[in-house]
Short mmCIF file of C-alpha atoms in Angstrom, two decimals:
data_model
loop_
_atom_site.label_atom_id
_atom_site.label_comp_id
_atom_site.label_asym_id
_atom_site.label_seq_id
_atom_site.Cartn_x
_atom_site.Cartn_y
_atom_site.Cartn_z
CA MET L 14 95.23 140.84 66.38
CA THR L 15 92.93 140.01 69.32
CA ALA L 16 90.06 139.16 66.96
CA GLN L 17 92.35 136.97 64.86
CA LEU L 18 93.59 135.04 67.85
CA ARG L 19 90.08 134.74 69.24
CA ARG L 20 88.88 133.20 66.01
CA GLY L 21 91.75 130.72 66.07
CA LEU L 22 90.76 129.72 69.65
CA LEU L 23 87.10 129.31 68.70
CA ASP L 24 87.59 127.48 65.39
CA GLY L 25 89.96 124.86 66.83
CA THR L 26 93.29 126.13 65.51
CA TRP L 27 94.39 125.99 69.12
CA PRO L 28 92.17 123.46 70.93
CA PRO L 29 91.58 123.78 74.67
CA GLY L 30 94.74 122.93 76.55
CA SER L 31 97.03 123.44 73.59
CA LYS L 32 100.04 125.83 73.78
CA LEU L 33 99.97 129.08 71.81
CA PRO L 34 103.12 130.45 70.10
CA THR L 35 105.39 132.72 72.16
CA GLU L 36 104.83 136.39 71.75
CA ARG L 37 108.07 136.82 69.80
CA ALA L 38 107.36 133.85 67.54
CA LEU L 39 103.86 135.02 66.73
CA ALA L 40 105.08 138.57 66.06
CA ALA L 41 107.65 137.21 63.57
CA GLU L 42 105.00 134.98 61.98
CA THR L 43 102.37 137.68 61.51
CA GLY L 44 104.62 140.71 60.97
CA VAL L 45 103.16 142.73 63.81
CA SER L 46 105.07 144.10 66.83
CA VAL L 47 105.70 142.12 69.98
CA THR L 48 103.85 144.86 71.88
CA THR L 49 100.72 144.28 69.77
CA VAL L 50 100.91 140.55 70.36
CA ARG L 51 101.41 141.03 74.07
CA ARG L 52 98.39 143.33 74.25
CA ALA L 53 96.30 140.80 72.37
CA TYR L 54 97.37 138.03 74.75
CA GLU L 55 96.49 140.22 77.74
CA ASP L 56 93.03 140.79 76.26
CA LEU L 57 92.53 137.03 75.85
CA VAL L 58 93.69 136.41 79.41
CA ALA L 59 91.12 139.00 80.64
CA LEU L 60 88.46 137.20 78.64
CA GLY L 61 89.40 133.88 80.13
CA LEU L 62 90.17 132.43 76.69
CA VAL L 63 93.84 131.68 77.48
CA ARG L 64 95.80 130.93 80.63
CA ARG L 65 99.40 131.83 81.37
CA ARG L 66 101.56 129.28 83.16
CA GLN L 67 104.70 130.64 84.76
CA GLY L 68 107.73 129.31 82.91
CA ALA L 69 105.62 127.18 80.56
CA GLY L 70 103.85 129.60 78.24
CA THR L 71 100.33 130.57 77.15
CA PHE L 72 97.61 127.89 76.74
CA ALA L 73 94.10 127.81 75.29
CA ALA L 74 91.65 127.63 78.22
CA HIS L 75 89.08 124.88 78.77
CA ARG L 76 85.98 127.04 78.20
CA ALA L 77 83.15 124.57 77.76
CA GLU L 78 81.75 125.10 81.27
CA GLU L 79 81.79 128.93 80.96
CA GLU L 80 80.24 128.82 77.52
CA ARG L 81 77.45 126.52 78.70
CA ALA L 82 76.81 128.95 81.58
CA GLY L 83 76.41 131.80 79.14
CA ARG L 84 78.98 133.96 80.91
CA ARG L 85 78.86 137.60 79.81
CA VAL L 86 81.91 139.70 79.06
CA VAL L 87 81.52 143.42 79.69
CA GLY L 88 83.90 146.09 78.43
CA VAL L 89 84.45 149.10 80.62
CA LEU L 90 86.13 152.32 79.46
CA VAL L 91 87.05 155.09 81.91
CA PRO L 92 89.16 158.15 81.30
CA ASP L 93 91.27 157.69 84.49
CA THR L 94 91.88 154.99 87.06
CA SER L 95 93.54 157.12 89.70
CA PHE L 96 90.85 159.68 90.69
CA TYR L 97 87.08 159.52 90.89
CA TYR L 98 86.61 156.26 88.99
CA PRO L 99 88.19 153.60 91.27
CA ARG L 100 85.00 153.59 93.44
CA VAL L 101 82.84 153.49 90.27
CA LEU L 102 84.84 150.50 89.05
CA GLN L 103 84.43 148.75 92.42
CA GLY L 104 80.64 149.09 92.11
CA ILE L 105 80.74 147.72 88.54
CA GLU L 106 83.02 144.82 89.53
CA LYS L 107 80.78 143.78 92.45
CA GLU L 108 77.62 143.59 90.28
CA LEU L 109 79.33 141.77 87.42
CA ALA L 110 80.92 139.25 89.77
CA ALA L 111 77.56 138.59 91.44
CA ALA L 112 76.09 137.93 88.00
CA GLY L 113 78.96 135.69 86.94
CA ALA L 114 80.08 138.18 84.28
CA ARG L 115 83.66 139.14 83.43
CA LEU L 116 85.04 142.64 83.18
CA VAL L 117 87.57 143.86 80.62
CA LEU L 118 88.94 147.31 81.51
CA ALA L 119 90.37 150.03 79.25
CA CYS L 120 91.47 153.65 79.96
CA SER L 121 91.34 156.61 77.54
CA ARG L 122 93.36 159.12 79.58
CA TYR L 123 90.98 161.77 78.29
CA ASP L 124 92.37 161.35 74.79
CA ARG L 125 89.84 160.97 72.01
CA ALA L 126 92.14 158.93 69.71
CA GLU L 127 92.93 156.51 72.56
CA GLU L 128 89.21 156.36 73.42
CA ASP L 129 88.41 155.19 69.91
CA ALA L 130 91.28 152.72 69.88
CA ALA L 131 90.31 151.32 73.28
CA VAL L 132 86.65 150.81 72.19
CA GLY L 133 87.96 149.00 69.10
CA ARG L 134 90.14 146.71 71.25
CA LEU L 135 87.22 145.93 73.55
CA LEU L 136 85.00 145.00 70.59
CA ALA L 137 87.78 142.89 69.05
CA ALA L 138 88.08 141.09 72.38
CA GLY L 139 84.47 139.91 71.96
CA VAL L 140 82.69 141.90 74.71
CA HIS L 141 78.91 141.51 74.82
CA GLY L 142 78.24 145.08 76.09
CA LEU L 143 79.97 148.29 76.99
CA LEU L 144 79.97 150.68 79.95
CA LEU L 145 81.53 153.85 78.64
CA VAL L 146 82.71 157.22 80.07
CA PRO L 147 83.28 159.03 76.74
CA SER L 148 84.70 162.53 76.24
CA LEU L 149 81.41 164.10 75.23
CA HIS L 150 82.32 167.43 76.85
CA THR L 151 85.25 167.98 74.47
CA ALA L 152 83.52 166.72 71.32
CA ALA L 153 82.79 169.32 68.62
CA ASP L 154 79.34 167.76 68.23
CA PRO L 155 78.39 165.78 71.38
CA GLY L 156 75.15 164.58 69.80
CA ARG L 157 76.92 163.10 66.81
CA ARG L 158 79.50 161.48 69.08
CA ALA L 159 76.73 159.90 71.06
CA GLU L 160 75.11 158.59 67.93
CA GLU L 161 78.46 156.99 66.95
CA LEU L 162 78.62 155.19 70.28
CA LEU L 163 75.00 154.04 70.12
CA ALA L 164 75.70 152.58 66.64
CA LEU L 165 78.30 150.20 68.04
CA PRO L 166 77.38 146.54 67.52
CA VAL L 167 76.83 145.83 71.20
CA PRO L 168 74.59 147.55 73.84
CA VAL L 169 76.11 150.69 75.39
CA VAL L 170 75.36 152.36 78.75
CA LEU L 171 77.02 155.66 79.41
CA VAL L 172 78.39 156.29 82.90
CA GLU L 173 78.60 159.91 84.24
CA ARG L 174 77.88 161.20 80.75
CA ARG L 175 74.64 162.30 79.07
CA LEU L 176 73.37 164.85 76.53
CA ALA L 177 71.99 167.29 79.04
CA ALA L 178 71.53 170.02 76.42
CA HIS L 179 69.24 167.71 74.40
CA GLY L 180 66.72 167.43 77.24
CA PRO L 181 64.09 164.74 76.39
CA GLY L 182 65.81 164.36 73.01
CA ASP L 183 68.76 162.56 74.66
CA PRO L 184 68.71 159.04 73.21
CA THR L 185 71.43 157.54 75.41
CA GLU L 186 70.98 154.98 78.17
CA HIS L 187 72.93 156.40 81.10
CA VAL L 188 73.54 156.56 84.82
CA CYS L 189 74.87 159.88 86.11
CA THR L 190 75.37 161.86 89.31
CA ASP L 191 72.95 164.74 89.69
CA HIS L 192 75.73 167.33 89.99
CA GLU L 193 73.25 170.15 89.71
CA GLY L 194 71.38 168.84 92.69
CA GLY L 195 74.64 168.35 94.63
CA ALA L 196 75.66 172.01 94.10
CA TYR L 197 72.11 173.17 94.92
CA ASP L 198 72.19 171.30 98.26
CA ALA L 199 75.60 172.90 99.12
CA VAL L 200 74.23 176.40 98.58
CA ARG L 201 71.09 175.56 100.60
CA HIS L 202 73.27 174.22 103.43
CA LEU L 203 75.41 177.42 103.47
CA ARG L 204 72.30 179.59 103.45
CA GLY L 205 70.91 177.60 106.39
CA LEU L 206 74.09 178.50 108.29
CA GLY L 207 73.38 182.17 107.76
CA HIS L 208 75.66 182.92 104.80
CA ARG L 209 74.44 185.27 102.05
CA ARG L 210 77.57 186.28 100.17
CA LEU L 211 78.75 183.14 98.48
CA GLY L 212 81.64 182.24 96.23
CA LEU L 213 82.13 179.48 93.64
CA VAL L 214 85.62 178.17 92.84
CA VAL L 215 85.82 175.70 89.93
CA ARG L 216 88.05 173.99 87.42
CA SER L 217 87.12 175.30 83.97
CA ASP L 218 88.12 172.14 82.05
CA ALA L 219 86.11 169.39 83.69
CA PRO L 220 82.84 167.83 82.50
CA THR L 221 81.34 168.28 85.96
CA THR L 222 81.89 172.08 86.01
CA ALA L 223 78.84 173.05 83.89
CA PRO L 224 76.21 171.20 85.98
CA VAL L 225 77.85 172.37 89.24
CA GLU L 226 77.68 175.96 88.03
CA SER L 227 74.05 175.51 86.86
CA GLY L 228 72.95 174.08 90.22
CA PHE L 229 74.78 176.75 92.15
CA ALA L 230 73.22 179.53 90.06
CA ARG L 231 69.70 178.02 90.41
CA ALA L 232 70.02 177.77 94.18
CA VAL L 233 71.29 181.41 94.50
CA ALA L 234 68.31 182.57 92.43
CA ASP L 235 65.77 180.47 94.27
CA LEU L 236 67.04 181.61 97.69
CA GLY L 237 67.21 185.30 96.68
CA LEU L 238 70.94 185.61 97.36
CA PRO L 239 73.19 188.27 95.80
CA ALA L 240 75.18 187.43 92.66
CA PRO L 241 78.06 185.16 93.72
CA CYS L 242 81.79 185.71 93.18
CA ARG L 243 83.12 183.15 90.68
CA GLU L 244 86.77 182.08 90.31
CA SER L 245 87.74 179.55 87.68
CA GLY L 246 90.82 178.08 86.02
CA ALA L 247 92.08 175.02 84.26
CA MET L 248 93.21 172.19 86.48
CA THR L 249 96.85 172.81 85.60
CA GLU L 250 96.51 176.48 86.64
CA TRP L 251 95.47 175.74 90.22
CA ASP L 252 98.45 176.13 92.53
CA ALA L 253 99.19 178.12 95.66
CA GLY L 254 99.49 181.40 93.71
CA ARG L 255 96.19 180.90 91.90
CA ALA L 256 94.48 180.03 95.22
CA ASP L 257 95.84 183.21 96.81
CA ARG L 258 94.41 185.30 93.97
CA ALA L 259 91.05 183.50 94.19
CA LEU L 260 90.92 184.09 97.93
CA ALA L 261 91.69 187.76 97.46
CA ALA L 262 88.80 188.10 95.01
CA LEU L 263 86.44 186.28 97.38
CA ARG L 264 87.43 188.59 100.24
CA ALA L 265 87.03 191.69 98.05
CA ALA L 266 83.51 190.58 97.23
CA GLY L 267 82.61 190.12 100.89
CA VAL L 268 82.28 186.36 100.52
CA THR L 269 81.82 184.45 103.83
CA ALA L 270 81.39 180.96 102.36
CA ALA L 271 82.36 179.16 99.13
CA LEU L 272 81.80 175.95 97.25
CA CYS L 273 85.00 174.61 95.63
CA PHE L 274 85.16 172.07 92.80
CA GLY L 275 87.04 169.82 93.58
CA ASP L 276 88.89 168.60 96.64
CA ARG L 277 92.34 169.76 95.45
CA GLU L 278 91.05 173.26 94.75
CA ALA L 279 89.27 173.37 98.12
CA ALA L 280 92.49 172.29 99.88
CA LEU L 281 94.45 175.03 98.04
CA VAL L 282 91.88 177.66 99.09
CA LEU L 283 91.99 176.36 102.66
CA ALA L 284 95.78 176.75 102.72
CA ALA L 285 95.49 180.23 101.17
CA ALA L 286 93.08 181.22 103.98
CA ARG L 287 95.60 180.07 106.53
CA ARG L 288 98.33 182.13 104.92
CA ALA L 289 96.02 185.18 104.95
CA GLY L 290 95.33 184.76 108.66
CA LEU L 291 91.69 183.77 108.14
CA ARG L 292 89.93 181.25 110.31
CA VAL L 293 87.95 178.41 108.74
CA PRO L 294 85.02 178.30 109.25
CA GLU L 295 84.72 181.44 111.40
CA ASP L 296 85.92 183.88 108.66
CA LEU L 297 85.33 181.71 105.63
CA ALA L 298 83.23 178.54 105.47
CA LEU L 299 84.15 176.00 102.74
CA ILE L 300 82.46 173.10 101.01
CA SER L 301 84.36 170.84 98.65
CA TYR L 302 82.75 169.05 95.74
CA ASP L 303 83.97 165.43 95.33
CA ASN L 304 84.91 163.97 98.71
CA GLU L 305 87.92 162.00 97.50
CA PHE L 306 90.22 163.23 100.28
CA ALA L 307 88.26 166.09 101.86
CA ASP L 308 88.31 164.37 105.21
CA VAL L 309 92.13 164.51 105.52
CA ALA L 310 92.48 168.25 104.96
CA GLU L 311 94.02 170.33 107.78
CA THR L 312 90.47 171.39 108.64
CA PRO L 313 88.29 168.47 107.49
CA LEU L 314 86.10 169.73 104.64
CA THR L 315 82.41 169.47 104.39
CA ALA L 316 81.88 167.83 100.99
CA VAL L 317 79.36 167.03 98.37
CA SER L 318 79.87 163.30 97.88
CA PRO L 319 78.82 161.70 94.55
CA PRO L 320 77.51 158.08 95.01
CA LYS L 321 80.27 156.60 92.94
CA PHE L 322 80.12 152.99 94.13
CA GLN L 323 76.31 152.80 93.77
CA LEU L 324 76.45 154.55 90.41
CA GLY L 325 78.85 151.90 89.00
CA GLY L 326 76.77 149.06 90.41
CA LEU L 327 73.53 150.43 88.91
CA ALA L 328 75.12 150.95 85.51
CA ALA L 329 76.29 147.34 85.52
CA GLN L 330 72.80 146.18 86.48
CA ILE L 331 71.21 148.12 83.66
CA LEU L 332 73.63 146.78 81.08
CA LEU L 333 73.11 143.21 82.23
CA ARG L 334 69.34 143.71 81.99
CA ARG L 335 69.74 145.11 78.49
CA LEU L 336 71.79 142.05 77.54
CA ALA L 337 69.19 139.71 78.96
CA GLU L 338 66.07 141.39 77.66
CA GLY L 339 67.21 143.29 74.56
CA ASP L 340 64.77 145.89 73.26
CA ALA L 341 62.09 144.68 75.70
CA ALA L 342 64.00 146.40 78.53
CA PRO L 343 62.98 150.02 79.12
CA LEU L 344 65.47 152.79 78.35
CA HIS L 345 67.14 153.81 81.60
CA GLN L 346 68.16 157.44 82.12
CA VAL L 347 69.06 157.66 85.79
CA GLN L 348 70.48 160.44 87.99
CA LEU L 349 71.61 159.76 91.55
CA ARG L 350 71.65 162.66 94.00
CA PRO L 351 74.93 163.20 95.96
CA ARG L 352 74.86 163.48 99.70
CA LEU L 353 76.35 166.25 101.74
CA VAL L 354 78.92 165.09 104.32
CA VAL L 355 79.15 167.78 107.03
CA ARG L 356 82.58 168.29 108.61
CA ALA L 357 84.46 171.05 110.42
CA SER L 358 84.92 173.52 107.53
CA CYS L 359 81.36 174.87 107.81
CA GLY L 360 80.86 175.21 111.52
CA ALA L 361 77.72 176.25 113.45
CA PRO L 362 75.07 178.66 112.16
CA ARG L 363 76.38 182.28 112.14
CA SER L 364 73.73 183.37 114.60
CA ALA L 365 75.01 180.75 117.13
CA ARG L 366 78.63 181.89 117.02
CA GLY L 367 80.09 183.79 119.93
#
């Protein structure tokens, strides 16, 4: 429906300034639902092809100036707009605005069918390029899924997704956080504070889990530390009871410090420690992975902080360069190292404690 309306706007069916049919009238005329028409109108508004006037209706926009300026339209697909990705989107929006480009946003809610439908709507809306956060981690064949996305008729840059298992065979253009490096730095920080018995608490159903575990294991091996205690569970499993059991396992293993992915799990473990009469950081030092709300915990949490804003901005820059230069632009495969934000949950080196 969006593509059909867009063609009508471009071929003069509705000249600039003319009034389009009401949503209900167009639904009756075309035989589609009012919801479908409303969504198509919203896509056209986002593209700047139509304008809504309160109480008057929907009108074809005067686009000559924008078209002469060669204004780009970039489609952005994220799995969630509540956690993690708002800062990424802010970085994207800033770069696109500076370049005079327009953003059209879609959300998949971690659902593959909705992901495909959203990509289809973005293409139908006439976007020139796509910034995608696809569900590669749940795909039966991630390589094949990546090939499908690369075969789309517009340039694609992946955000926070890559084919890590393919190594140099990864054909995607992407900008990602170096989650392995972030976990490595967390372990190195804890070792520098004198801790040797470490724990790892993770969500088992997140795309970030595998690289965090890999970086954690590499650091433990490189630093000659004993095998860590690992506690994992799906995001829906993590509650106060699950945190209590995880803490009991950490204590039984003699753990004095742990990395928790993510902030919610770290906060649950922190609360479990309080219930058990443990002091943080004196009895158990904690580092959270994410830094969405680590600073507002009862004991502010030291956190690995992915560079979300910068990542979004860089992804937008790379896509705009691809649109400007085509195949002449180099293939970008970028990883940005997170930073460690030190707060009260780690404390002073163990040798310096009274």
